[in-house]
Coordinates of C-alpha atoms in Angstrom, one line a residue:
M25 CA 60.8 44.1 24.7
R26 CA 61.5 40.4 25.2
Q27 CA 61.6 38.4 22.0
V28 CA 58.7 35.8 22.1
G29 CA 60.0 33.5 19.4
S30 CA 61.3 33.2 15.9
V31 CA 59.3 33.2 12.7
R32 CA 61.2 30.0 11.8
Q33 CA 59.6 28.2 14.7
L34 CA 56.1 29.7 14.0
F35 CA 53.7 27.3 12.3
F36 CA 49.9 27.4 12.2
G37 CA 49.2 23.8 11.1
R38 CA 48.3 21.8 8.0
D39 CA 45.5 22.5 5.5
D40 CA 43.6 19.3 6.2
A41 CA 42.4 17.6 9.4
E42 CA 44.1 14.3 8.7
N43 CA 47.6 15.7 8.4
D44 CA 46.9 18.3 11.1
L45 CA 46.1 15.5 13.5
T46 CA 49.4 13.8 12.6
D47 CA 51.4 16.9 13.3
G48 CA 49.7 17.3 16.7
L49 CA 47.9 20.6 16.1
L50 CA 44.5 19.0 16.5
S51 CA 45.3 17.7 20.0
G52 CA 43.0 18.5 22.9
T53 CA 45.1 21.6 23.9
V54 CA 45.0 23.2 20.5
F55 CA 41.6 22.2 19.0
R56 CA 39.1 24.9 19.7
P57 CA 35.8 23.2 20.7
N58 CA 33.3 25.6 18.9
Y59 CA 29.6 25.5 19.3
A60 CA 29.1 23.0 16.5
Y61 CA 31.5 20.5 18.2
R62 CA 29.8 20.9 21.6
E63 CA 26.3 20.3 20.0
V64 CA 27.5 17.2 18.3
L65 CA 29.3 15.9 21.4
S66 CA 26.2 16.4 23.4
G67 CA 24.0 14.5 20.9
R68 CA 21.7 17.5 20.3
K69 CA 22.8 17.7 16.6
S70 CA 23.7 15.0 14.2
L71 CA 23.9 16.8 10.8
I72 CA 26.9 19.1 10.5
I73 CA 26.9 21.3 7.5
G74 CA 29.7 23.6 6.4
R75 CA 31.7 24.9 3.5
K76 CA 35.0 23.3 2.5
G77 CA 37.6 24.2 5.0
S78 CA 35.2 25.2 7.7
G79 CA 36.4 22.5 10.1
K80 CA 34.0 19.6 9.6
S81 CA 36.7 17.0 9.4
A82 CA 38.5 18.5 12.4
I83 CA 35.3 18.1 14.4
C84 CA 35.0 14.5 13.1
R85 CA 38.6 13.6 14.0
R86 CA 38.4 15.2 17.4
L87 CA 35.2 13.3 18.2
A88 CA 36.9 10.0 17.2
A89 CA 40.0 10.8 19.3
A90 CA 40.6 9.1 22.7
D91 CA 39.6 12.3 24.5
G92 CA 36.7 13.1 22.2
H93 CA 33.4 11.2 22.3
P94 CA 33.5 9.1 25.5
G95 CA 32.0 6.0 23.9
A96 CA 33.0 3.8 20.9
C97 CA 33.3 5.5 17.5
L98 CA 33.3 4.3 13.9
V99 CA 34.5 6.7 11.2
I100 CA 33.1 6.0 7.7
T101 CA 34.7 7.8 4.8
P102 CA 33.6 6.5 1.4
D103 CA 36.2 6.4 -1.4
D104 CA 35.6 6.2 -5.1
A105 CA 35.1 2.5 -5.2
A106 CA 32.6 2.5 -2.3
G107 CA 30.7 5.5 -3.8
E108 CA 30.4 3.7 -7.1
E109 CA 29.1 0.6 -5.4
I110 CA 26.4 2.6 -3.7
R111 CA 25.5 4.5 -6.9
R112 CA 25.0 1.2 -8.7
F113 CA 22.8 -0.3 -6.1
E114 CA 19.2 -0.6 -7.2
L115 CA 16.2 -2.6 -6.1
Q116 CA 13.2 -3.2 -8.1
G117 CA 10.0 -2.0 -6.5
V118 CA 11.5 0.9 -4.5
T119 CA 12.7 4.4 -5.2
A120 CA 16.4 5.2 -5.6
D121 CA 16.5 7.0 -2.3
T122 CA 15.0 4.0 -0.5
A123 CA 17.3 1.6 -2.2
K124 CA 20.4 3.6 -1.1
S125 CA 19.0 3.9 2.4
L126 CA 18.7 0.1 2.6
I127 CA 22.4 -0.5 1.7
W128 CA 23.5 2.2 4.2
R129 CA 21.3 0.5 6.9
Y130 CA 23.0 -2.8 6.1
V131 CA 26.5 -1.2 6.6
F132 CA 25.4 0.4 9.9
A133 CA 23.8 -2.9 11.1
V134 CA 26.9 -5.0 10.3
H135 CA 29.2 -2.5 12.0
A136 CA 27.0 -2.5 15.0
A137 CA 27.0 -6.3 15.1
R138 CA 30.8 -6.5 14.9
H139 CA 31.0 -3.8 17.7
L140 CA 28.7 -5.8 19.9
T141 CA 30.5 -9.1 19.6
L142 CA 33.8 -7.4 20.6
H143 CA 32.3 -5.1 23.1
A144 CA 30.4 -7.9 25.0
R145 CA 33.6 -9.7 25.8
A146 CA 35.7 -6.6 26.6
A147 CA 33.2 -4.5 28.6
H148 CA 30.7 -7.0 30.1
G149 CA 33.2 -9.8 31.0
R150 CA 30.8 -12.7 31.0
R151 CA 29.5 -15.3 28.7
P152 CA 27.7 -13.3 26.0
P153 CA 23.9 -13.7 25.9
P154 CA 22.2 -15.6 23.1
A155 CA 21.4 -12.4 21.2
V156 CA 25.1 -11.6 20.9
R157 CA 26.0 -15.2 20.0
A158 CA 23.4 -15.0 17.2
L159 CA 25.2 -11.9 15.8
R160 CA 28.5 -13.7 15.9
T161 CA 27.0 -16.6 14.0
F162 CA 25.4 -14.2 11.4
L163 CA 28.7 -12.5 10.8
R164 CA 30.6 -15.7 10.4
T165 CA 28.1 -17.3 8.0
N166 CA 27.9 -14.2 5.8
D167 CA 31.7 -13.6 5.7
E168 CA 31.4 -10.4 7.7
S169 CA 33.6 -11.3 10.7
D170 CA 36.7 -9.6 9.2
D171 CA 37.7 -5.9 9.5
A172 CA 36.8 -5.3 5.8
R173 CA 37.1 -2.2 3.7
L174 CA 33.8 -0.3 3.3
Y175 CA 33.8 -1.3 -0.4
D176 CA 34.0 -5.0 0.4
R177 CA 31.2 -4.7 3.0
L178 CA 29.0 -2.8 0.5
R179 CA 29.7 -5.3 -2.2
R180 CA 28.7 -8.3 0.0
G181 CA 25.7 -6.4 1.3
A182 CA 24.5 -5.5 -2.2
R183 CA 24.8 -9.1 -3.4
G184 CA 22.9 -10.4 -0.4
L185 CA 20.1 -7.9 -0.5
Q186 CA 19.5 -8.0 -4.2
S187 CA 19.4 -11.7 -4.3
A188 CA 17.7 -12.2 -0.9
N189 CA 20.4 -14.8 0.0
L190 CA 21.6 -13.4 3.3
S191 CA 21.9 -16.3 5.8
L192 CA 19.5 -15.4 8.6
K193 CA 19.5 -18.8 10.3
A194 CA 21.2 -17.3 13.4
F195 CA 18.0 -15.4 14.0
G196 CA 15.7 -18.4 13.5
V197 CA 14.8 -17.7 9.9
E198 CA 15.4 -20.9 8.0
T199 CA 14.3 -20.1 4.4
A200 CA 14.7 -17.4 1.9
L201 CA 12.4 -14.4 2.4
G202 CA 10.1 -12.9 0.0
V203 CA 8.6 -15.7 -2.0
N204 CA 5.1 -15.3 -3.4
G205 CA 6.2 -12.7 -5.9
A206 CA 7.5 -10.0 -3.5
S207 CA 9.7 -7.3 -5.2
E208 CA 13.4 -7.0 -4.7
G209 CA 12.9 -4.0 -2.5
A210 CA 10.3 -5.8 -0.3
R211 CA 12.7 -8.8 0.1
A212 CA 15.7 -6.7 1.0
S213 CA 13.7 -4.6 3.5
R214 CA 12.5 -7.8 5.2
Q215 CA 16.0 -9.2 5.5
L216 CA 17.2 -5.9 7.0
E217 CA 14.4 -5.9 9.5
V218 CA 15.5 -9.4 10.7
L219 CA 19.1 -8.3 11.0
E220 CA 18.2 -5.0 12.8
D221 CA 15.9 -6.8 15.2
G222 CA 18.9 -9.1 16.0
V223 CA 21.2 -6.0 16.6
A224 CA 18.5 -4.3 18.7
D225 CA 18.0 -7.5 20.8
A226 CA 21.8 -7.6 21.5
F227 CA 21.9 -4.0 22.6
A228 CA 19.0 -4.6 24.9
A229 CA 20.5 -7.8 26.3
L230 CA 23.7 -6.0 27.3
G231 CA 21.9 -3.0 28.6
C232 CA 24.1 -0.8 26.5
A233 CA 21.8 2.2 26.4
D234 CA 21.8 2.5 30.2
T235 CA 25.4 1.5 31.1
H236 CA 27.7 3.5 28.8
P237 CA 27.8 6.2 26.1
P238 CA 26.3 5.2 22.7
L239 CA 28.1 3.8 19.7
L240 CA 28.8 6.9 17.4
Y241 CA 28.9 6.6 13.6
L242 CA 30.9 9.4 12.0
V243 CA 30.4 9.7 8.3
D244 CA 32.7 12.2 6.6
Q245 CA 34.1 13.3 3.2
L246 CA 31.1 12.5 1.1
E247 CA 32.3 15.1 -1.4
Q248 CA 34.8 12.5 -2.5
V249 CA 32.0 10.5 -4.0
W250 CA 29.7 13.4 -5.1
T251 CA 28.8 14.2 -8.7
V252 CA 25.9 16.1 -10.1
D253 CA 23.7 13.2 -11.0
A254 CA 20.6 11.5 -9.6
D255 CA 22.5 8.6 -8.2
S256 CA 24.7 10.9 -6.1
H257 CA 21.7 12.7 -4.9
A258 CA 20.1 9.4 -3.8
L259 CA 23.4 8.3 -2.2
V260 CA 23.3 11.3 0.2
T261 CA 19.6 11.3 0.8
G262 CA 19.7 7.6 1.4
L263 CA 22.4 8.1 4.0
L264 CA 20.2 10.8 5.8
L265 CA 17.2 8.4 5.8
A266 CA 19.3 5.5 7.0
A267 CA 20.9 7.5 9.8
K268 CA 17.5 8.7 11.1
H269 CA 16.2 5.1 10.9
V270 CA 19.0 3.5 12.9
T271 CA 19.0 6.1 15.7
D272 CA 15.2 5.5 16.0
R273 CA 15.6 1.7 15.8
Y274 CA 18.4 1.3 18.3
G275 CA 17.3 4.0 20.7
R276 CA 20.0 5.6 22.9
A277 CA 22.5 2.8 22.1
V278 CA 23.5 4.4 18.8
R279 CA 24.0 7.9 17.5
T280 CA 25.1 9.3 14.1
A281 CA 27.0 12.4 13.0
L282 CA 27.0 13.2 9.3
F283 CA 29.4 15.8 8.0
I284 CA 28.2 17.2 4.7
R285 CA 29.5 20.1 2.6
A286 CA 27.0 23.0 2.3
D287 CA 27.1 23.1 -1.5
I288 CA 26.0 19.4 -1.5
Y289 CA 23.4 19.6 1.2
D290 CA 21.7 22.7 -0.3
T291 CA 21.1 20.9 -3.6
L292 CA 19.2 18.0 -2.0
N293 CA 15.5 18.0 -2.6
F294 CA 13.5 15.1 -1.2
S295 CA 10.1 14.7 0.5
D296 CA 11.4 14.0 4.0
G297 CA 13.8 16.9 4.0
D298 CA 11.7 18.9 6.5
K299 CA 12.3 16.2 9.1
F300 CA 16.0 17.0 9.5
H301 CA 15.9 20.7 10.4
S302 CA 16.1 20.0 14.2
D303 CA 19.2 17.8 13.5
E304 CA 21.0 20.4 11.4
I305 CA 23.8 22.7 12.5
R306 CA 25.8 25.0 10.2
I307 CA 29.4 25.8 11.0
T308 CA 30.0 29.5 11.1
W309 CA 33.1 31.4 12.3
T310 CA 33.5 34.9 13.6
H311 CA 36.8 36.8 13.4
E312 CA 37.1 36.4 17.2
G313 CA 36.9 32.6 16.9
L314 CA 39.5 32.6 14.2
R315 CA 41.8 34.8 16.2
D316 CA 41.5 32.2 19.0
V317 CA 42.4 29.5 16.6
A318 CA 45.5 31.4 15.4
L319 CA 46.7 32.2 18.9
A320 CA 46.3 28.5 20.1
R321 CA 48.2 27.2 17.1
A322 CA 51.0 29.8 17.4
R323 CA 51.4 28.9 21.1
A324 CA 51.6 25.2 20.2
S325 CA 54.3 25.7 17.6
L326 CA 56.4 28.0 19.8
G327 CA 55.9 26.0 23.0
A328 CA 55.2 29.3 24.8
E329 CA 52.4 31.0 26.5
L330 CA 52.1 33.7 23.8
T331 CA 49.6 36.5 24.3
A332 CA 47.5 38.1 21.6
D333 CA 49.4 41.3 21.9
Q334 CA 52.7 39.5 21.4
L335 CA 51.4 37.6 18.4
W336 CA 49.9 40.7 16.7
G337 CA 52.4 43.2 17.9
Q338 CA 55.8 41.4 17.9
L339 CA 55.7 38.4 15.7
F340 CA 53.4 40.2 13.3
P341 CA 53.5 43.9 12.7
P342 CA 51.0 46.0 14.8
S343 CA 49.3 47.3 11.7
V344 CA 49.2 46.9 7.9
R345 CA 48.4 50.0 5.8
G346 CA 47.0 51.6 9.0
E347 CA 44.7 48.8 9.8
P348 CA 45.3 46.5 12.9
T349 CA 47.0 43.4 11.6
A350 CA 44.4 40.9 12.8
E351 CA 41.6 42.9 11.3
Y352 CA 43.5 43.2 8.0
L353 CA 44.2 39.5 7.8
F354 CA 40.8 38.2 8.8
G355 CA 39.0 40.7 6.7
R356 CA 40.8 39.4 3.6
A357 CA 40.0 35.7 4.0
L358 CA 36.8 33.8 3.9
P359 CA 35.7 33.0 7.5
R360 CA 36.9 29.4 7.9
P361 CA 39.9 27.9 9.7
R362 CA 41.6 26.5 6.5
D363 CA 41.8 30.0 5.0
T364 CA 43.1 31.4 8.2
I365 CA 45.8 28.7 8.5
Q366 CA 46.9 29.2 4.9
F367 CA 47.1 33.0 5.1
L368 CA 49.0 33.0 8.3
N369 CA 51.4 30.4 7.1
A370 CA 51.9 32.4 3.8
C371 CA 52.9 35.4 5.9
R372 CA 55.3 33.3 7.9
S373 CA 56.8 31.7 4.7
V374 CA 57.4 35.1 3.1
A375 CA 59.2 36.3 6.2
D376 CA 61.2 33.1 6.5
E377 CA 62.2 33.2 2.8
R378 CA 63.5 36.7 3.4
G379 CA 65.4 35.5 6.5
G380 CA 63.7 37.9 8.9
P381 CA 63.2 37.0 12.6
V382 CA 59.7 38.5 12.5
I383 CA 56.9 39.2 10.0
T384 CA 57.0 42.7 8.6
E385 CA 54.2 44.8 7.0
E386 CA 55.9 44.2 3.6
D387 CA 55.8 40.4 4.2
V388 CA 52.1 40.5 5.0
L389 CA 51.4 42.6 1.8
A390 CA 53.4 40.1 -0.3
A391 CA 51.6 37.2 1.3
T392 CA 48.3 38.9 0.5
E393 CA 49.0 38.7 -3.2
R394 CA 50.0 35.1 -3.0
F395 CA 47.1 34.1 -0.9
S396 CA 44.6 35.9 -3.1
R397 CA 45.8 34.0 -6.2
W398 CA 45.5 30.7 -4.3
K399 CA 42.0 31.4 -3.1
L400 CA 40.6 32.5 -6.5
Q401 CA 41.8 29.2 -7.9
D402 CA 40.5 27.2 -4.9
L403 CA 37.1 28.8 -5.2
A404 CA 36.7 27.6 -8.7
K405 CA 37.8 24.1 -7.7
E406 CA 35.5 24.1 -4.7
Y407 CA 32.4 24.6 -6.9
L408 CA 33.7 22.7 -9.9
V409 CA 31.1 19.9 -9.6
N410 CA 28.0 22.1 -9.0
H411 CA 29.1 25.2 -10.9
P412 CA 31.8 24.3 -13.5
F413 CA 31.5 27.8 -15.1
L414 CA 32.5 29.7 -12.0
R415 CA 36.1 30.3 -13.1
T416 CA 34.9 31.8 -16.4
L417 CA 32.8 34.4 -14.5
F418 CA 35.8 35.8 -12.7
A419 CA 36.9 37.5 -15.9
M420 CA 33.8 39.8 -15.5
F421 CA 35.6 41.5 -12.5
E422 CA 39.2 41.7 -13.6
N423 CA 41.0 45.1 -13.8
S424 CA 38.0 47.1 -12.6
G425 CA 36.6 48.5 -9.4
Y426 CA 35.4 46.0 -6.8
F427 CA 32.1 47.9 -6.3
V428 CA 29.6 46.7 -8.9
T429 CA 25.9 47.3 -9.5
R430 CA 23.4 44.9 -10.8
E431 CA 23.3 46.9 -14.1
M432 CA 27.1 46.6 -14.4
I433 CA 26.9 42.8 -13.9
E434 CA 24.1 42.5 -16.4
T435 CA 26.1 44.5 -19.0
R436 CA 29.2 42.5 -18.5
F437 CA 27.3 39.2 -18.6
E438 CA 25.5 40.1 -21.9
V439 CA 28.9 40.3 -23.6
R440 CA 29.6 36.7 -22.5
R441 CA 26.2 35.2 -22.6
E442 CA 26.5 33.4 -25.9
A443 CA 29.9 32.0 -25.2
L444 CA 28.9 30.8 -21.7
H445 CA 25.8 29.0 -23.1
Q446 CA 27.9 27.4 -25.8
D447 CA 30.6 26.2 -23.3
F448 CA 28.1 25.1 -20.6
P449 CA 24.9 24.1 -22.3
A450 CA 23.7 22.1 -19.3
Y451 CA 23.7 25.2 -17.1
T452 CA 21.9 27.7 -19.3
S453 CA 19.1 28.0 -16.7
S454 CA 21.7 29.2 -14.1
L455 CA 23.6 31.4 -16.6
T456 CA 21.4 34.5 -16.4
P457 CA 22.4 37.8 -14.7
A458 CA 20.2 36.9 -11.7
G459 CA 21.6 33.4 -11.6
V460 CA 25.2 34.5 -11.8
I461 CA 24.6 36.9 -8.9
D462 CA 23.1 34.2 -6.8
V463 CA 26.0 31.8 -7.5
L464 CA 28.7 34.4 -6.9
Y465 CA 27.0 35.4 -3.6
E466 CA 26.6 31.7 -2.5
A467 CA 30.3 31.1 -3.2
G468 CA 31.3 34.2 -1.1
F469 CA 32.8 36.0 -4.1
L470 CA 30.3 38.8 -4.0
G471 CA 28.8 40.5 -1.0
V472 CA 25.6 42.6 -1.1
W473 CA 25.1 46.1 0.4
R474 CA 22.4 45.6 3.0
G475 CA 21.4 48.0 5.8
D476 CA 24.6 49.9 6.6
G477 CA 27.2 47.5 5.5
V478 CA 28.3 44.7 3.1
V479 CA 26.9 41.2 3.9
Y480 CA 28.6 38.1 2.6
S481 CA 27.1 34.6 2.6
G482 CA 27.5 32.6 5.8
G483 CA 24.8 30.1 6.1
I484 CA 21.9 32.2 7.5
Q485 CA 21.9 35.3 5.3
A486 CA 19.2 35.5 2.6
P487 CA 20.5 35.7 -1.0
P488 CA 20.3 39.1 -2.7
G489 CA 16.7 40.2 -3.4
P490 CA 15.4 42.0 -6.5
G491 CA 15.7 45.4 -4.9
E492 CA 19.3 44.9 -3.8
D493 CA 21.5 46.2 -6.6
E494 CA 24.9 47.0 -5.1
F495 CA 27.7 44.4 -4.6
H496 CA 31.3 44.1 -3.5
V497 CA 33.9 41.6 -4.6
H498 CA 35.2 40.0 -1.4
P499 CA 38.5 41.5 -0.3
C500 CA 40.1 38.0 -0.5
F501 CA 39.9 38.0 -4.3
R502 CA 40.6 41.6 -5.2
P503 CA 44.4 41.4 -5.5
A504 CA 44.2 38.4 -7.8
L505 CA 41.7 40.2 -10.0
N506 CA 43.5 43.5 -9.9
S507 CA 40.2 44.9 -8.6
L508 CA 41.6 47.6 -6.3
S509 CA 40.4 50.8 -7.8
A510 CA 38.0 51.9 -5.0
E511 CA 38.6 54.0 -1.9
R512 CA 37.1 54.2 1.5
V513 CA 35.1 57.3 2.1
A514 CA 33.8 58.7 5.3
A515 CA 30.4 59.8 6.4
G516 CA 30.4 61.2 9.9
H517 CA 32.5 58.9 12.0
Q518 CA 31.8 55.7 10.1
G519 CA 33.4 54.1 7.0
V520 CA 30.8 53.6 4.4
L521 CA 30.5 51.8 1.0
L522 CA 33.7 51.6 -1.0
R523 CA 33.1 53.1 -4.5
S524 CA 34.7 53.2 -7.8
D525 CA 36.5 56.4 -8.5
V526 CA 36.5 58.6 -11.6
D527 CA 39.4 56.8 -13.2
G528 CA 37.8 53.4 -12.8
A529 CA 34.5 54.6 -14.1
C530 CA 36.1 56.1 -17.2
Q531 CA 38.2 53.0 -17.9
R532 CA 35.1 50.8 -17.7
L533 CA 33.2 53.0 -20.0
R534 CA 36.0 53.1 -22.6
R535 CA 36.3 49.3 -22.5
L536 CA 32.5 49.0 -23.0
L537 CA 32.6 51.3 -26.0
N538 CA 35.3 49.2 -27.5
R539 CA 33.2 46.0 -27.1
V540 CA 29.8 47.5 -27.9
P541 CA 30.4 50.6 -30.1
L542 CA 27.7 53.3 -30.6
P543 CA 26.8 54.4 -34.1
S544 CA 28.7 57.5 -35.4
P545 CA 28.8 60.3 -34.6
A546 CA 27.4 59.5 -31.1
H547 CA 30.3 57.1 -30.6
V548 CA 33.0 59.7 -31.3
E549 CA 31.3 62.4 -29.2
T550 CA 30.7 60.0 -26.2
L551 CA 34.3 58.8 -26.3
G552 CA 35.6 62.4 -26.5
E553 CA 33.6 63.4 -23.4
I554 CA 34.8 60.4 -21.4
L555 CA 38.5 61.1 -22.4
S556 CA 38.0 64.8 -21.4
I557 CA 36.7 63.7 -17.9
E558 CA 39.6 61.3 -17.5
T559 CA 42.1 64.0 -18.5
E560 CA 40.7 66.4 -16.0
A561 CA 40.9 63.8 -13.3
L562 CA 44.6 63.1 -14.2
R563 CA 45.4 66.9 -14.1
R564 CA 43.9 67.2 -10.7
R565 CA 45.8 64.2 -9.5
T566 CA 49.1 65.6 -10.9
E567 CA 48.4 68.8 -9.0
N568 CA 47.7 66.7 -5.8
R569 CA 44.1 67.9 -5.7
A570 CA 42.0 65.1 -4.4
A571 CA 38.5 64.6 -6.0
T572 CA 36.1 66.3 -3.6
S573 CA 32.5 65.3 -3.1
A574 CA 31.5 68.3 -5.3
Q575 CA 33.9 67.2 -8.1
L576 CA 32.5 63.7 -8.0
G577 CA 29.0 65.2 -8.3
V578 CA 30.2 67.2 -11.4
V579 CA 31.4 64.0 -13.1
A580 CA 28.2 62.2 -12.2
G581 CA 26.2 65.1 -13.8
R582 CA 28.3 64.9 -16.9
F583 CA 27.7 61.1 -17.2
E584 CA 23.9 61.7 -16.7
T585 CA 24.0 64.4 -19.4
L586 CA 25.7 62.1 -21.8
A587 CA 23.1 59.4 -21.1
E588 CA 20.3 61.9 -21.7
E589 CA 21.8 63.0 -25.0
L590 CA 22.2 59.4 -26.1
A591 CA 18.6 58.6 -25.2
T592 CA 17.3 61.7 -27.1
G593 CA 19.3 60.4 -30.1
G594 CA 17.5 57.0 -30.0
H595 CA 20.1 55.1 -28.0
G596 CA 18.3 54.9 -24.7
D597 CA 18.5 51.0 -24.5
H598 CA 22.1 50.8 -25.5
A599 CA 24.5 49.2 -23.0
V600 CA 26.7 52.4 -22.9
T601 CA 23.7 54.5 -22.0
R602 CA 22.8 52.2 -19.1
R603 CA 26.4 52.0 -17.9
L604 CA 26.6 55.9 -17.9
L605 CA 23.6 56.0 -15.6
S606 CA 25.0 53.3 -13.4
E607 CA 28.3 55.0 -13.0
A608 CA 26.6 58.3 -12.4
R609 CA 24.6 56.8 -9.6
A610 CA 27.7 55.2 -8.0
L611 CA 29.6 58.5 -8.1
T612 CA 26.6 60.4 -6.7
R613 CA 26.4 58.0 -3.8
T614 CA 30.1 58.4 -3.2
S615 CA 29.7 62.2 -3.1
G616 CA 26.9 61.9 -0.6
G617 CA 24.3 63.4 -3.0
A618 CA 20.9 62.2 -3.9
I619 CA 20.9 59.2 -6.2
G620 CA 20.0 60.1 -9.8
S621 CA 19.6 63.8 -9.1
G622 CA 21.7 65.3 -11.9
Q623 CA 20.7 68.7 -10.6
G624 CA 23.0 71.2 -8.9
S625 CA 26.0 69.3 -10.1
N626 CA 27.7 72.2 -11.8
S627 CA 28.7 74.0 -8.6
G628 CA 32.1 73.4 -7.1
G629 CA 35.1 72.0 -8.7

């Protein structure tokens, strides 16, 4: 078989769009124009929502490239200084959202004015009409003619709007606006109306809406200026209001595209929020789409027309632990390009460090451990602003089976409730068992068993409901947590829910007994029975006798009997009693029996 390339040449790109663009892997031949990109390019959508690493900035950068949006583009990426300037901006007489929208409108108007003064000479090739000359005069008299940083423009705009001292003589307004006791907000709004009228007149005089594609504002990386406070909330809602205003005010001459992280957008709560649904699009990725990304990037790095079979059968091993390699890889990463790039590069790095010409199954397995540790740390960092307690919750799932029930989560949480509330007093309303499940599901850490499979969050799925009580830790995070003690069992011809085995159940029960002991002699008797079950499982494993469905049913019955005895002894509400019933139900489901039956479990073995 012809060698298609060396692992040393193979490269899947950088982690962020800015560096990826520099390295050439966001060029037109490599960038995959997904549905979200096409919708924004067409102008049908203007509010692009996605998780960190989902490709928002890649879409933004491609739109701004020479072969992206066919018209003029302006990329706005606020830094800390600009964000602080917006957060501080207030106007007496209007709400915080309205005040922030006014300063954003000023930024958009000034950028449009500068664009028009340059565009008139370059594109229309004649003496500019009076409306354009008025904009040039406004920019000059208000010190806005230079190519200033966003912070400087915001600072000048804030000063002019708050003191109502913008020079508007270029538009025929000779005196200051807003005398007769008008509020700061009313004066600022009137000044902006004059400026925006001037911009709209210039667009109309040049016929821009009819002669060429619109000016496109691209606003990205708002997470750089986001904190959990009212001013940050107003900063983003003000931007949304301003973007809708300018597209309405300037008609087809201007469009906006705002790229906002899902965890930020989903926290927004303002009265006009329902007016943006038609503008929204959430970035989602399928395994097929990510495979396409991987193949395009591999081809670009090798400079060869690589086929999918060559990538996944020669450069990568055909399978990993009996699973097709692509399915193995994409099933163990969150569905977003950044995770795909990092996982594939990790596989390549392990192989290159070893000095191998191709990636072996052992390389992929080693990379899986490395990648899992990265992603567990990255998940905590991704939600650090909105959910700073997330890292602490991971301990609830360490060294145990990756299948958990609601009862198990409740029990584990109760052990940590007091410490969590002490460490994160501002988040006690979220730090409940139900709140923890919602947060872990939202972050993609937990999936919920729904219908005939496990569903992970992805933008359109509903959060777990009260009757949904079975969850899986995402495969991405299991190696880092040492949460690997479940097996795939078969029902007919389909793989079904992965369950905790007998060993895992016994280990969890013993740990719970150590943390929350029962009164004697119930404690000693319960521990003795659990150790007996564990010893029997070890003996069967030593004899190479796999646990059959019937044997799992026997263990489930013994757990139920223990729970009944504890309840009879007055310990029905104890955490160990509840856990025994929970583990019994899990094993019963694994064995294919009726949930909670407890009958007929003494046959077989």
